[in-house]
Short mmCIF file of C-alpha atoms in Angstrom, two decimals:
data_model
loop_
_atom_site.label_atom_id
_atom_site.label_comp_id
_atom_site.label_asym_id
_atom_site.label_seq_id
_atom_site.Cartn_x
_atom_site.Cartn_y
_atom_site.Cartn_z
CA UNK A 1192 149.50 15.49 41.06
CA UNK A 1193 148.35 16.16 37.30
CA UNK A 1194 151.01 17.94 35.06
CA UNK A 1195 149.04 21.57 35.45
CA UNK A 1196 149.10 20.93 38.95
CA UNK A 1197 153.21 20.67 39.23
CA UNK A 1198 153.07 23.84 36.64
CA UNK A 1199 151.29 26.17 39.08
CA UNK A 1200 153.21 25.46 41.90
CA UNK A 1201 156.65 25.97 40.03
CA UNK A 1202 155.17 29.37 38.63
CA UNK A 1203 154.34 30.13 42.16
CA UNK A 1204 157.45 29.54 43.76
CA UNK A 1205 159.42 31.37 40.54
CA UNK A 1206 157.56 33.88 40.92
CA UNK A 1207 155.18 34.60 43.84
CA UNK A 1208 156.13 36.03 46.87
CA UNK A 1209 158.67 33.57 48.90
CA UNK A 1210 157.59 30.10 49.40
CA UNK A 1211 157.42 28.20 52.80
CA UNK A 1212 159.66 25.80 53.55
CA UNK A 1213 155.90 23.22 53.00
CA UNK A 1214 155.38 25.04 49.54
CA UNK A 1215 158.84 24.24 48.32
CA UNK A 1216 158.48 21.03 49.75
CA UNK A 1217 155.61 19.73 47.69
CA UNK A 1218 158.23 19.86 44.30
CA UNK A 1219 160.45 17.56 46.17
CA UNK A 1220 163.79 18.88 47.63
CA UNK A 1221 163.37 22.40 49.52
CA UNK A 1222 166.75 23.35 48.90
CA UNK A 1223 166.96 22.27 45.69
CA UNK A 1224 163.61 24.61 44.18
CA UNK A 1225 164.78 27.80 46.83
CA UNK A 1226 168.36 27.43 44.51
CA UNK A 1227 166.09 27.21 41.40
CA UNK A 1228 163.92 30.23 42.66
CA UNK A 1229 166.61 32.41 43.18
CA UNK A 1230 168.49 31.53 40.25
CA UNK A 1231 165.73 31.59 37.74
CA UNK A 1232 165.17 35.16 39.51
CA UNK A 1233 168.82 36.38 39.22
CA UNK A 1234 168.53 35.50 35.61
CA UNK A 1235 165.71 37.15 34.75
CA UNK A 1236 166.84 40.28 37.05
CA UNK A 1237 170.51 40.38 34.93
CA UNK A 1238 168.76 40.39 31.87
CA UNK A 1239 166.35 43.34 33.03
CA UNK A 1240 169.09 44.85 34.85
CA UNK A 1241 171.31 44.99 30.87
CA UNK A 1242 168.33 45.52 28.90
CA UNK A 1243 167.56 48.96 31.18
CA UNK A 1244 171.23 49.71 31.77
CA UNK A 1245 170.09 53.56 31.68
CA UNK A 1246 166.44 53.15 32.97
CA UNK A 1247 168.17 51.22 35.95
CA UNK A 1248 170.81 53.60 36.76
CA UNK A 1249 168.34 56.51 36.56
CA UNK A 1250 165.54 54.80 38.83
CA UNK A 1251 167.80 53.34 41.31
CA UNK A 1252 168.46 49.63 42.69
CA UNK A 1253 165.27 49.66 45.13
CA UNK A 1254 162.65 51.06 42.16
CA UNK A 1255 163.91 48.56 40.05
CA UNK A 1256 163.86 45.80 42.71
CA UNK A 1257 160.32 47.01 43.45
CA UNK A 1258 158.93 47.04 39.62
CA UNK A 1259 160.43 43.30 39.11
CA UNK A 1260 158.51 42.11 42.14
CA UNK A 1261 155.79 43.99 40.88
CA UNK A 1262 156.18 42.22 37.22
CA UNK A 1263 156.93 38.33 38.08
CA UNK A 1264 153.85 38.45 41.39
CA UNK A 1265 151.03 40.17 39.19
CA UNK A 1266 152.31 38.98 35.35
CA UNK A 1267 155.11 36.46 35.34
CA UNK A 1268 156.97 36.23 31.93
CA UNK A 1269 155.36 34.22 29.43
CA UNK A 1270 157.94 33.92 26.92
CA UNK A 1271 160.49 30.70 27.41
CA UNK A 1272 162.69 33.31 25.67
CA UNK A 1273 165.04 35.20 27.65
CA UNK A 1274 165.56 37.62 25.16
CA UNK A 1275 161.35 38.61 24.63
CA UNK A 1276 161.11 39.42 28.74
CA UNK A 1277 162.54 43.15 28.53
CA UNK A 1278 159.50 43.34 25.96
CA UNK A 1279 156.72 42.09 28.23
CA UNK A 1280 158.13 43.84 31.14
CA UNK A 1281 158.51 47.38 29.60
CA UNK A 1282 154.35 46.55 27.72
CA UNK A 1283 153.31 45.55 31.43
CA UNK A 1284 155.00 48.77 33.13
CA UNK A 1285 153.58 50.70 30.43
CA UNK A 1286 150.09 49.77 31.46
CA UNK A 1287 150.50 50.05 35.03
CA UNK A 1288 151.76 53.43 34.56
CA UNK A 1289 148.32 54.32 32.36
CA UNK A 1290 150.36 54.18 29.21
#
């Protein structure tokens, strides 16, 4: 499998909707990339989740759970920096709300 190839599927599992048991798999250890999955999206969710202290509190726990699935499915972070993703994710909400 090419570099780009092992790429894509890690985005995928990060990211996508929950992997199969096959889809995790294909990385190598199942368990291993589901821990990596949900840690990579605990991260990203406690940095959200203290970026939009007030924004959270004032949406609720199942809006906000509902615009980060939104966000990593249909435009995954791009940044390797923790600290740009509140950015991207309050530029992408802005344009799914027609702002």
């Amino acid at each position: 499998m090419a570099l780009i190839d092992v790429q894509r599927r890690v985005l995928a599992n990060c990211f996508g909707p929950e992997p199969s048991a096959q889809e995790l798999a294909a990385l190598g250890d199942a368990r291993v990339w589901a821990l990596y999955r949900r840690m990579v999206r605990n991260r990203i969710r406690s940095e959200l989740k203290t970026a939009f202290r007030r924004a959270y509190a004032a949406v609720g726990r199942e809006a906000f759970e509902r615009l980060l699935e939104s966000y990593l499915e249909q435009s995954p972070p791009r940044t390797r920096f923790f600290y740009a993703i509140p950015a991207e994710l309050a530029s992408n909400a802005s344009a799914w709300c027609g702002g």
